[in-house]
PDB file of C-alpha atoms in Angstrom:
ATOM      1  CA  MET H   1     186.060-101.431 -95.086  1.00 56.00           C
ATOM      2  CA  VAL H   2     187.030-102.400 -98.438  1.00 55.00           C
ATOM      3  CA  SER H   3     185.758 -99.633-101.033  1.00 60.00           C
ATOM      4  CA  ARG H   4     186.419-101.788-104.156  1.00 80.00           C
ATOM      5  CA  ILE H   5     188.272-104.831-105.879  1.00 91.00           C
ATOM      6  CA  SER H   6     190.134-104.256-109.123  1.00 92.00           C
ATOM      7  CA  GLY H   7     192.135-106.612-111.628  1.00 94.00           C
ATOM      8  CA  ARG H   8     195.110-105.044-109.840  1.00 95.00           C
ATOM      9  CA  THR H   9     194.148-105.375-106.115  1.00 97.00           C
ATOM     10  CA  ARG H  10     196.981-107.200-104.213  1.00 98.00           C
ATOM     11  CA  VAL H  11     196.227-109.547-101.718  1.00 98.00           C
ATOM     12  CA  ILE H  12     197.445-109.818 -98.191  1.00 99.00           C
ATOM     13  CA  GLY H  13     196.645-113.220 -96.291  1.00 99.00           C
ATOM     14  CA  LEU H  14     195.785-114.051 -92.645  1.00 98.00           C
ATOM     15  CA  PHE H  15     197.087-117.680 -91.864  1.00 98.00           C
ATOM     16  CA  GLY H  16     196.491-119.408 -88.628  1.00 97.00           C
ATOM     17  CA  SER H  17     193.709-121.200 -86.607  1.00 95.00           C
ATOM     18  CA  PRO H  18     191.521-120.253 -84.822  1.00 91.00           C
ATOM     19  CA  ILE H  19     191.348-116.545 -86.440  1.00 92.00           C
ATOM     20  CA  GLY H  20     187.643-115.926 -86.270  1.00 91.00           C
ATOM     21  CA  HIS H  21     188.208-113.769 -83.363  1.00 86.00           C
ATOM     22  CA  SER H  22     190.945-111.563 -85.130  1.00 90.00           C
ATOM     23  CA  ARG H  23     190.352-107.917 -85.646  1.00 91.00           C
ATOM     24  CA  SER H  24     193.154-107.541 -88.041  1.00 94.00           C
ATOM     25  CA  PRO H  25     191.000-107.869 -91.269  1.00 96.00           C
ATOM     26  CA  LEU H  26     188.757-105.062 -90.094  1.00 95.00           C
ATOM     27  CA  MET H  27     191.897-103.106 -88.934  1.00 96.00           C
ATOM     28  CA  GLN H  28     193.719-103.234 -92.159  1.00 97.00           C
ATOM     29  CA  ASN H  29     191.157-103.202 -94.594  1.00 97.00           C
ATOM     30  CA  THR H  30     189.680 -99.866 -93.084  1.00 97.00           C
ATOM     31  CA  VAL H  31     193.355 -98.358 -92.998  1.00 98.00           C
ATOM     32  CA  PHE H  32     193.853 -99.499 -96.923  1.00 98.00           C
ATOM     33  CA  ALA H  33     190.596 -97.925 -97.761  1.00 96.00           C
ATOM     34  CA  ALA H  34     191.170 -94.806 -96.155  1.00 97.00           C
ATOM     35  CA  MET H  35     194.692 -94.315 -97.595  1.00 97.00           C
ATOM     36  CA  GLY H  36     193.302 -95.039-101.038  1.00 96.00           C
ATOM     37  CA  LEU H  37     195.479 -98.095-101.370  1.00 97.00           C
ATOM     38  CA  ASP H  38     194.445-101.012-103.553  1.00 97.00           C
ATOM     39  CA  PHE H  39     195.138-104.077-101.167  1.00 98.00           C
ATOM     40  CA  VAL H  40     192.813-106.631 -99.369  1.00 98.00           C
ATOM     41  CA  TYR H  41     193.462-108.450 -96.088  1.00 98.00           C
ATOM     42  CA  VAL H  42     191.542-111.757 -96.065  1.00 98.00           C
ATOM     43  CA  PRO H  43     191.486-114.587 -93.419  1.00 98.00           C
ATOM     44  CA  PHE H  44     192.436-118.041 -94.198  1.00 98.00           C
ATOM     45  CA  ASP H  45     191.749-120.580 -91.366  1.00 97.00           C
ATOM     46  CA  THR H  46     194.627-122.930 -91.638  1.00 97.00           C
ATOM     47  CA  GLY H  47     196.464-125.581 -89.478  1.00 95.00           C
ATOM     48  CA  ALA H  48     200.203-126.184 -88.926  1.00 95.00           C
ATOM     49  CA  ARG H  49     200.167-129.220 -91.296  1.00 95.00           C
ATOM     50  CA  ASP H  50     198.838-126.891 -94.003  1.00 96.00           C
ATOM     51  CA  ALA H  51     202.078-124.528 -93.927  1.00 98.00           C
ATOM     52  CA  ALA H  52     203.881-126.012 -97.135  1.00 98.00           C
ATOM     53  CA  GLU H  53     200.632-125.309 -99.160  1.00 98.00           C
ATOM     54  CA  VAL H  54     200.169-122.165 -97.763  1.00 98.00           C
ATOM     55  CA  VAL H  55     203.831-121.067 -99.004  1.00 98.00           C
ATOM     56  CA  GLN H  56     202.842-122.694-102.243  1.00 98.00           C
ATOM     57  CA  ALA H  57     199.760-120.864-102.732  1.00 97.00           C
ATOM     58  CA  MET H  58     201.290-117.578-101.772  1.00 98.00           C
ATOM     59  CA  ARG H  59     203.574-117.881-104.788  1.00 97.00           C
ATOM     60  CA  VAL H  60     200.863-119.195-107.104  1.00 97.00           C
ATOM     61  CA  LEU H  61     198.206-116.753-106.439  1.00 97.00           C
ATOM     62  CA  ASN H  62     200.795-113.778-105.961  1.00 97.00           C
ATOM     63  CA  LEU H  63     199.867-112.721-102.701  1.00 99.00           C
ATOM     64  CA  SER H  64     202.139-109.641-101.626  1.00 99.00           C
ATOM     65  CA  GLY H  65     202.310-110.879 -98.009  1.00 99.00           C
ATOM     66  CA  ALA H  66     200.641-112.238 -94.950  1.00 99.00           C
ATOM     67  CA  ASN H  67     200.462-112.296 -91.310  1.00 98.00           C
ATOM     68  CA  VAL H  68     200.842-115.672 -89.612  1.00 96.00           C
ATOM     69  CA  THR H  69     199.592-116.607 -86.314  1.00 92.00           C
ATOM     70  CA  MET H  70     199.043-119.857 -84.243  1.00 88.00           C
ATOM     71  CA  PRO H  71     199.704-122.659 -85.095  1.00 92.00           C
ATOM     72  CA  LEU H  72     201.905-121.873 -87.929  1.00 94.00           C
ATOM     73  CA  LYS H  73     204.480-119.486 -86.623  1.00 93.00           C
ATOM     74  CA  ARG H  74     207.125-122.018 -86.341  1.00 91.00           C
ATOM     75  CA  ALA H  75     205.666-124.934 -88.709  1.00 94.00           C
ATOM     76  CA  ILE H  76     206.013-122.554 -91.672  1.00 97.00           C
ATOM     77  CA  LEU H  77     209.657-121.496 -91.264  1.00 96.00           C
ATOM     78  CA  PRO H  78     211.487-124.604 -93.313  1.00 97.00           C
ATOM     79  CA  HIS H  79     209.159-123.659 -96.393  1.00 98.00           C
ATOM     80  CA  LEU H  80     210.327-120.007 -96.570  1.00 99.00           C
ATOM     81  CA  ASP H  81     213.266-118.478 -98.420  1.00 99.00           C
ATOM     82  CA  HIS H  82     214.735-115.978 -96.331  1.00 99.00           C
ATOM     83  CA  LEU H  83     214.397-114.924 -92.452  1.00 98.00           C
ATOM     84  CA  SER H  84     214.754-111.753 -90.688  1.00 96.00           C
ATOM     85  CA  PRO H  85     217.417-111.725 -87.917  1.00 92.00           C
ATOM     86  CA  ALA H  86     214.906-111.612 -85.119  1.00 93.00           C
ATOM     87  CA  ALA H  87     212.958-114.351 -86.867  1.00 94.00           C
ATOM     88  CA  ASP H  88     216.054-116.343 -87.164  1.00 94.00           C
ATOM     89  CA  LEU H  89     217.086-115.716 -83.469  1.00 93.00           C
ATOM     90  CA  ALA H  90     213.473-116.630 -82.366  1.00 91.00           C
ATOM     91  CA  GLY H  91     212.734-119.335 -84.713  1.00 90.00           C
ATOM     92  CA  ALA H  92     209.342-117.998 -85.415  1.00 89.00           C
ATOM     93  CA  VAL H  93     207.577-115.485 -88.195  1.00 94.00           C
ATOM     94  CA  ASN H  94     204.319-113.573 -87.954  1.00 95.00           C
ATOM     95  CA  VAL H  95     204.697-111.695 -91.123  1.00 98.00           C
ATOM     96  CA  ILE H  96     205.675-112.642 -94.702  1.00 99.00           C
ATOM     97  CA  VAL H  97     206.671-110.507 -97.597  1.00 99.00           C
ATOM     98  CA  ASN H  98     206.432-111.839-101.102  1.00 99.00           C
ATOM     99  CA  ASP H  99     209.096-110.162-103.351  1.00 97.00           C
ATOM    100  CA  GLY H 100     208.534-111.737-107.001  1.00 95.00           C
ATOM    101  CA  GLY H 101     208.149-115.293-105.490  1.00 96.00           C
ATOM    102  CA  VAL H 102     210.981-115.217-102.929  1.00 98.00           C
ATOM    103  CA  LEU H 103     209.170-115.284 -99.422  1.00 99.00           C
ATOM    104  CA  THR H 104     210.958-113.670 -96.387  1.00 99.00           C
ATOM    105  CA  GLY H 105     209.852-114.316 -92.922  1.00 99.00           C
ATOM    106  CA  HIS H 106     209.803-111.487 -90.491  1.00 98.00           C
ATOM    107  CA  LEU H 107     209.042-111.267 -86.738  1.00 96.00           C
ATOM    108  CA  THR H 108     207.169-107.850 -85.623  1.00 97.00           C
ATOM    109  CA  ASP H 109     205.253-109.284 -82.607  1.00 94.00           C
ATOM    110  CA  GLY H 110     208.264-108.415 -80.011  1.00 96.00           C
ATOM    111  CA  GLU H 111     208.516-104.844 -81.492  1.00 96.00           C
ATOM    112  CA  GLY H 112     204.845-104.568 -80.886  1.00 97.00           C
ATOM    113  CA  PHE H 113     205.214-105.805 -77.517  1.00 98.00           C
ATOM    114  CA  MET H 114     208.050-103.493 -76.526  1.00 98.00           C
ATOM    115  CA  SER H 115     206.279-100.516 -77.955  1.00 97.00           C
ATOM    116  CA  SER H 116     203.078-101.331 -75.989  1.00 98.00           C
ATOM    117  CA  LEU H 117     204.946-101.172 -72.860  1.00 98.00           C
ATOM    118  CA  ALA H 118     206.462 -97.951 -73.737  1.00 97.00           C
ATOM    119  CA  GLU H 119     203.085 -96.355 -74.720  1.00 96.00           C
ATOM    120  CA  ALA H 120     201.987 -97.671 -71.144  1.00 97.00           C
ATOM    121  CA  GLY H 121     205.050 -95.879 -69.368  1.00 98.00           C
ATOM    122  CA  VAL H 122     206.298 -99.319 -68.155  1.00 98.00           C
ATOM    123  CA  PRO H 123     210.288 -99.034 -67.786  1.00 97.00           C
ATOM    124  CA  TYR H 124     212.135-102.363 -69.157  1.00 98.00           C
ATOM    125  CA  ALA H 125     215.618-101.655 -69.691  1.00 97.00           C
ATOM    126  CA  GLY H 126     217.793-103.244 -66.999  1.00 96.00           C
ATOM    127  CA  ARG H 127     214.403-105.086 -65.534  1.00 98.00           C
ATOM    128  CA  ARG H 128     213.472-108.688 -65.001  1.00 98.00           C
ATOM    129  CA  MET H 129     210.659-110.440 -67.049  1.00 99.00           C
ATOM    130  CA  VAL H 130     209.067-113.989 -66.919  1.00 98.00           C
ATOM    131  CA  LEU H 131     207.488-115.022 -69.679  1.00 98.00           C
ATOM    132  CA  LEU H 132     204.572-117.869 -69.731  1.00 97.00           C
ATOM    133  CA  GLY H 133     204.567-119.664 -73.003  1.00 94.00           C
ATOM    134  CA  ALA H 134     207.508-120.409 -75.703  1.00 92.00           C
ATOM    135  CA  GLY H 135     205.229-120.478 -78.611  1.00 87.00           C
ATOM    136  CA  GLY H 136     205.933-118.059 -81.618  1.00 84.00           C
ATOM    137  CA  ALA H 137     204.879-115.173 -79.820  1.00 88.00           C
ATOM    138  CA  GLY H 138     206.522-115.892 -76.499  1.00 92.00           C
ATOM    139  CA  MET H 139     209.779-116.257 -78.193  1.00 92.00           C
ATOM    140  CA  ALA H 140     209.371-112.996 -80.164  1.00 94.00           C
ATOM    141  CA  VAL H 141     208.889-111.132 -76.962  1.00 97.00           C
ATOM    142  CA  ALA H 142     211.898-112.927 -75.511  1.00 96.00           C
ATOM    143  CA  VAL H 143     214.291-111.926 -78.372  1.00 96.00           C
ATOM    144  CA  GLN H 144     213.046-108.598 -78.705  1.00 96.00           C
ATOM    145  CA  ALA H 145     213.188-107.688 -74.915  1.00 97.00           C
ATOM    146  CA  ALA H 146     216.919-109.287 -74.781  1.00 96.00           C
ATOM    147  CA  LEU H 147     217.556-106.583 -77.979  1.00 95.00           C
ATOM    148  CA  GLU H 148     216.246-103.619 -76.058  1.00 96.00           C
ATOM    149  CA  GLY H 149     217.916-104.174 -72.636  1.00 96.00           C
ATOM    150  CA  VAL H 150     215.856-106.460 -70.535  1.00 97.00           C
ATOM    151  CA  SER H 151     218.527-107.542 -68.010  1.00 96.00           C
ATOM    152  CA  ALA H 152     216.990-111.137 -66.930  1.00 97.00           C
ATOM    153  CA  ILE H 153     214.281-113.310 -68.698  1.00 98.00           C
ATOM    154  CA  THR H 154     212.892-116.504 -67.517  1.00 98.00           C
ATOM    155  CA  LEU H 155     211.071-118.376 -70.348  1.00 97.00           C
ATOM    156  CA  VAL H 156     208.586-120.952 -68.719  1.00 96.00           C
ATOM    157  CA  ASN H 157     206.607-123.587 -70.714  1.00 94.00           C
ATOM    158  CA  ARG H 158     205.642-127.033 -70.560  1.00 91.00           C
ATOM    159  CA  ARG H 159     207.840-130.038 -71.565  1.00 92.00           C
ATOM    160  CA  ASP H 160     205.848-130.245 -74.935  1.00 88.00           C
ATOM    161  CA  GLY H 161     207.022-129.744 -78.277  1.00 81.00           C
ATOM    162  CA  PHE H 162     207.757-126.186 -77.706  1.00 83.00           C
ATOM    163  CA  PHE H 163     210.279-126.879 -75.040  1.00 91.00           C
ATOM    164  CA  GLU H 164     212.855-128.199 -77.216  1.00 89.00           C
ATOM    165  CA  ALA H 165     212.801-125.488 -79.779  1.00 88.00           C
ATOM    166  CA  ALA H 166     212.810-123.034 -76.728  1.00 92.00           C
ATOM    167  CA  GLY H 167     215.696-124.487 -75.174  1.00 94.00           C
ATOM    168  CA  ALA H 168     217.697-123.693 -78.658  1.00 93.00           C
ATOM    169  CA  MET H 169     216.355-120.086 -78.987  1.00 93.00           C
ATOM    170  CA  VAL H 170     217.394-119.401 -75.436  1.00 95.00           C
ATOM    171  CA  ALA H 171     220.807-120.850 -76.248  1.00 95.00           C
ATOM    172  CA  ARG H 172     221.174-118.645 -79.418  1.00 94.00           C
ATOM    173  CA  VAL H 173     220.088-115.291 -77.592  1.00 94.00           C
ATOM    174  CA  ARG H 174     222.576-116.287 -74.611  1.00 94.00           C
ATOM    175  CA  ASN H 175     225.375-116.660 -77.007  1.00 93.00           C
ATOM    176  CA  ARG H 176     224.638-113.973 -79.577  1.00 92.00           C
ATOM    177  CA  LEU H 177     223.359-111.081 -77.306  1.00 91.00           C
ATOM    178  CA  GLY H 178     224.701-111.982 -73.759  1.00 87.00           C
ATOM    179  CA  CYS H 179     221.311-111.635 -72.017  1.00 90.00           C
ATOM    180  CA  GLY H 180     220.560-113.676 -69.068  1.00 95.00           C
ATOM    181  CA  ILE H 181     217.810-115.800 -70.178  1.00 97.00           C
ATOM    182  CA  THR H 182     216.871-119.070 -68.954  1.00 97.00           C
ATOM    183  CA  LEU H 183     213.861-121.830 -69.746  1.00 96.00           C
ATOM    184  CA  GLN H 184     212.048-123.407 -66.972  1.00 96.00           C
ATOM    185  CA  ASP H 185     209.606-126.238 -66.757  1.00 94.00           C
ATOM    186  CA  LEU H 186     206.190-124.901 -65.901  1.00 89.00           C
ATOM    187  CA  ASP H 187     205.469-127.959 -63.462  1.00 88.00           C
ATOM    188  CA  GLY H 188     208.432-126.602 -61.457  1.00 88.00           C
ATOM    189  CA  ARG H 189     206.185-124.843 -59.059  1.00 90.00           C
ATOM    190  CA  GLU H 190     208.893-123.464 -56.562  1.00 94.00           C
ATOM    191  CA  ALA H 191     211.088-122.085 -59.143  1.00 94.00           C
ATOM    192  CA  LEU H 192     208.320-120.149 -61.010  1.00 95.00           C
ATOM    193  CA  ALA H 193     207.296-118.503 -57.734  1.00 96.00           C
ATOM    194  CA  GLU H 194     210.899-117.579 -57.009  1.00 97.00           C
ATOM    195  CA  ALA H 195     211.166-116.204 -60.293  1.00 97.00           C
ATOM    196  CA  ILE H 196     208.164-114.137 -60.320  1.00 98.00           C
ATOM    197  CA  GLY H 197     208.725-113.044 -56.930  1.00 98.00           C
ATOM    198  CA  ALA H 198     212.192-111.307 -58.648  1.00 98.00           C
ATOM    199  CA  ALA H 199     210.583-110.085 -61.534  1.00 98.00           C
ATOM    200  CA  ASN H 200     209.536-106.718 -62.622  1.00 99.00           C
ATOM    201  CA  ILE H 201     207.235-107.901 -65.430  1.00 99.00           C
ATOM    202  CA  LEU H 202     205.140-111.041 -65.883  1.00 99.00           C
ATOM    203  CA  VAL H 203     203.859-111.717 -69.449  1.00 99.00           C
ATOM    204  CA  ASN H 204     201.248-114.345 -70.666  1.00 97.00           C
ATOM    205  CA  ALA H 205     202.503-115.542 -73.973  1.00 95.00           C
ATOM    206  CA  THR H 206     199.849-118.671 -73.841  1.00 93.00           C
ATOM    207  CA  PRO H 207     196.469-118.888 -75.447  1.00 89.00           C
ATOM    208  CA  VAL H 208     195.157-119.622 -71.885  1.00 88.00           C
ATOM    209  CA  GLY H 209     192.054-117.220 -71.116  1.00 85.00           C
ATOM    210  CA  MET H 210     191.382-116.118 -75.003  1.00 84.00           C
ATOM    211  CA  HIS H 211     188.044-116.432 -76.372  1.00 71.00           C
ATOM    212  CA  GLY H 212     187.712-119.811 -78.289  1.00 62.00           C
ATOM    213  CA  ALA H 213     190.809-121.363 -76.759  1.00 66.00           C
ATOM    214  CA  GLU H 214     191.696-122.764 -73.560  1.00 72.00           C
ATOM    215  CA  PRO H 215     189.791-121.004 -70.680  1.00 77.00           C
ATOM    216  CA  GLY H 216     191.076-120.273 -67.204  1.00 84.00           C
ATOM    217  CA  MET H 217     194.152-118.190 -66.240  1.00 90.00           C
ATOM    218  CA  ALA H 218     197.475-118.916 -67.298  1.00 89.00           C
ATOM    219  CA  LEU H 219     199.083-118.356 -63.895  1.00 93.00           C
ATOM    220  CA  HIS H 220     198.339-121.460 -61.511  1.00 89.00           C
ATOM    221  CA  ASP H 221     198.465-119.276 -58.568  1.00 94.00           C
ATOM    222  CA  ALA H 222     197.042-115.716 -58.080  1.00 96.00           C
ATOM    223  CA  GLY H 223     198.956-115.417 -54.834  1.00 97.00           C
ATOM    224  CA  LEU H 224     202.132-114.887 -56.792  1.00 98.00           C
ATOM    225  CA  LEU H 225     200.694-111.516 -58.078  1.00 98.00           C
ATOM    226  CA  ARG H 226     201.753-108.829 -56.092  1.00 98.00           C
ATOM    227  CA  PRO H 227     201.275-104.851 -55.974  1.00 98.00           C
ATOM    228  CA  GLY H 228     203.666-103.011 -58.162  1.00 97.00           C
ATOM    229  CA  LEU H 229     204.138-106.142 -60.438  1.00 99.00           C
ATOM    230  CA  VAL H 230     203.455-105.274 -64.149  1.00 99.00           C
ATOM    231  CA  VAL H 231     201.313-108.075 -65.755  1.00 99.00           C
ATOM    232  CA  CYS H 232     200.853-108.147 -69.450  1.00 98.00           C
ATOM    233  CA  ASP H 233     198.830-110.657 -71.625  1.00 98.00           C
ATOM    234  CA  LEU H 234     199.456-111.059 -75.258  1.00 96.00           C
ATOM    235  CA  ILE H 235     195.617-111.948 -75.780  1.00 93.00           C
ATOM    236  CA  TYR H 236     193.521-109.124 -76.974  1.00 89.00           C
ATOM    237  CA  VAL H 237     189.906-110.891 -76.875  1.00 86.00           C
ATOM    238  CA  PRO H 238     188.779-110.433 -74.344  1.00 90.00           C
ATOM    239  CA  ARG H 239     190.609-106.968 -73.540  1.00 90.00           C
ATOM    240  CA  GLU H 240     190.586-107.976 -69.994  1.00 94.00           C
ATOM    241  CA  THR H 241     191.606-111.633 -69.591  1.00 95.00           C
ATOM    242  CA  PRO H 242     191.118-113.745 -66.179  1.00 95.00           C
ATOM    243  CA  LEU H 243     194.753-113.157 -65.513  1.00 97.00           C
ATOM    244  CA  LEU H 244     194.503-109.588 -65.905  1.00 97.00           C
ATOM    245  CA  ALA H 245     191.475-109.429 -63.905  1.00 97.00           C
ATOM    246  CA  GLN H 246     193.043-110.946 -61.076  1.00 97.00           C
ATOM    247  CA  ALA H 247     196.146-108.574 -61.430  1.00 98.00           C
ATOM    248  CA  ALA H 248     193.975-105.652 -61.054  1.00 98.00           C
ATOM    249  CA  ARG H 249     192.475-106.564 -58.150  1.00 98.00           C
ATOM    250  CA  ARG H 250     195.660-107.302 -56.343  1.00 98.00           C
ATOM    251  CA  GLY H 251     197.079-103.886 -57.223  1.00 98.00           C
ATOM    252  CA  CYS H 252     199.271-104.810 -60.426  1.00 98.00           C
ATOM    253  CA  VAL H 253     199.799-102.841 -63.374  1.00 98.00           C
ATOM    254  CA  THR H 254     198.135-104.163 -66.091  1.00 98.00           C
ATOM    255  CA  VAL H 255     198.786-104.254 -70.105  1.00 98.00           C
ATOM    256  CA  SER H 256     196.216-105.934 -72.370  1.00 96.00           C
ATOM    257  CA  GLY H 257     197.396-107.300 -75.601  1.00 95.00           C
ATOM    258  CA  LEU H 258     195.767-104.787 -77.719  1.00 94.00           C
ATOM    259  CA  GLY H 259     198.813-102.379 -77.997  1.00 95.00           C
ATOM    260  CA  MET H 260     201.321-105.274 -79.291  1.00 96.00           C
ATOM    261  CA  GLN H 261     198.372-106.128 -82.024  1.00 93.00           C
ATOM    262  CA  LEU H 262     198.582-102.504 -83.164  1.00 96.00           C
ATOM    263  CA  TYR H 263     202.010-101.722 -83.040  1.00 97.00           C
ATOM    264  CA  GLN H 264     203.311-105.149 -84.372  1.00 96.00           C
ATOM    265  CA  ALA H 265     201.128-104.148 -87.547  1.00 97.00           C
ATOM    266  CA  VAL H 266     203.009-100.941 -88.402  1.00 97.00           C
ATOM    267  CA  PRO H 267     206.311-102.288 -89.545  1.00 97.00           C
ATOM    268  CA  ALA H 268     204.525-104.847 -91.591  1.00 98.00           C
ATOM    269  CA  PHE H 269     202.081-102.688 -92.982  1.00 98.00           C
ATOM    270  CA  ARG H 270     205.244-100.565 -94.103  1.00 98.00           C
ATOM    271  CA  MET H 271     206.941-103.823 -95.919  1.00 98.00           C
ATOM    272  CA  TRP H 272     203.742-104.713 -97.578  1.00 99.00           C
ATOM    273  CA  THR H 273     202.674-101.344 -99.199  1.00 98.00           C
ATOM    274  CA  GLY H 274     205.904 -98.992 -98.683  1.00 98.00           C
ATOM    275  CA  GLN H 275     203.634 -96.489 -96.783  1.00 98.00           C
ATOM    276  CA  GLU H 276     203.352 -95.573 -93.214  1.00 98.00           C
ATOM    277  CA  MET H 277     200.448 -97.006 -91.400  1.00 98.00           C
ATOM    278  CA  ASP H 278     197.729 -94.384 -89.964  1.00 98.00           C
ATOM    279  CA  VAL H 279     198.193 -95.451 -86.556  1.00 97.00           C
ATOM    280  CA  GLU H 280     195.613 -93.460 -85.070  1.00 96.00           C
ATOM    281  CA  LEU H 281     192.902 -94.790 -87.315  1.00 97.00           C
ATOM    282  CA  ALA H 282     194.181 -98.409 -86.739  1.00 97.00           C
ATOM    283  CA  ARG H 283     193.934 -97.964 -82.924  1.00 95.00           C
ATOM    284  CA  ARG H 284     190.241 -96.476 -83.057  1.00 95.00           C
ATOM    285  CA  VAL H 285     189.120 -99.748 -85.465  1.00 94.00           C
ATOM    286  CA  LEU H 286     191.058-102.023 -83.137  1.00 90.00           C
ATOM    287  CA  PHE H 287     190.082-100.887 -79.617  1.00 87.00           C
ATOM    288  CA  GLU H 288     186.254-100.189 -80.502  1.00 84.00           C
ATOM    289  CA  GLY H 289     184.200-102.992 -79.457  1.00 61.00           C
ATOM    290  CA  ALA H 290     187.242-104.684 -77.854  1.00 60.00           C
ATOM    291  CA  GLU H 291     185.729-106.255 -74.644  1.00 56.00           C
TER     292      GLU H 291
END
């Protein structure tokens, strides 16, 4: 935990809502203290309508950087000065770096997710993926999966405010990377069943099943789960979501969101501090007590 606060302590923020469940403050502050870094990581519960004020506060208060989660990942984009290539492709950010008042948005969620697949021994190059949810995290995973050689990606979402943005992202990825990526309406049950039937990997990138958010299972029909299908959930609280519990019962390979949460933090930590994170310490802190 934070050992001291000095007059030179550099502040990293966590912006989003809800964030009461987040284990990132505990993880980051434990690693900062253990590595002797004069940094502190502080959560701020903020909504999409606060995006402009969040950016202004980062400049005025000289925050060194921030993590951004729902619902700010897309809402904050117009207020930033620069975007990394992945953030520009996806149209979302989860990391902000403040360099003398110039704020650059980065996207490390996708890197974190693909690293978690690799750690779990899941092959993905040349495979087919179905992604449920086209919010910031879902689009991050889609972009990184395309960059790392997933051959076909089906992005599925309701026709809500995310759908139009997802369509624009799909077009960008298809045009720039040549990936076979498509967008489907979640209400198209037959098309979804067909896509999952042909897929190797199914990913839930919606908040359905997360503590404090929408209860239930992200997939409408557990009968679509089959032995050998790799089923992943970006949610990490609880560690076993209703989707993962059903998948395990049906013989699927399951991957929780804890690995992504760990590995998305590694490049962010490097950008904020100039140091390499103690990954094993971060893993112990993040995974301890995760239910």
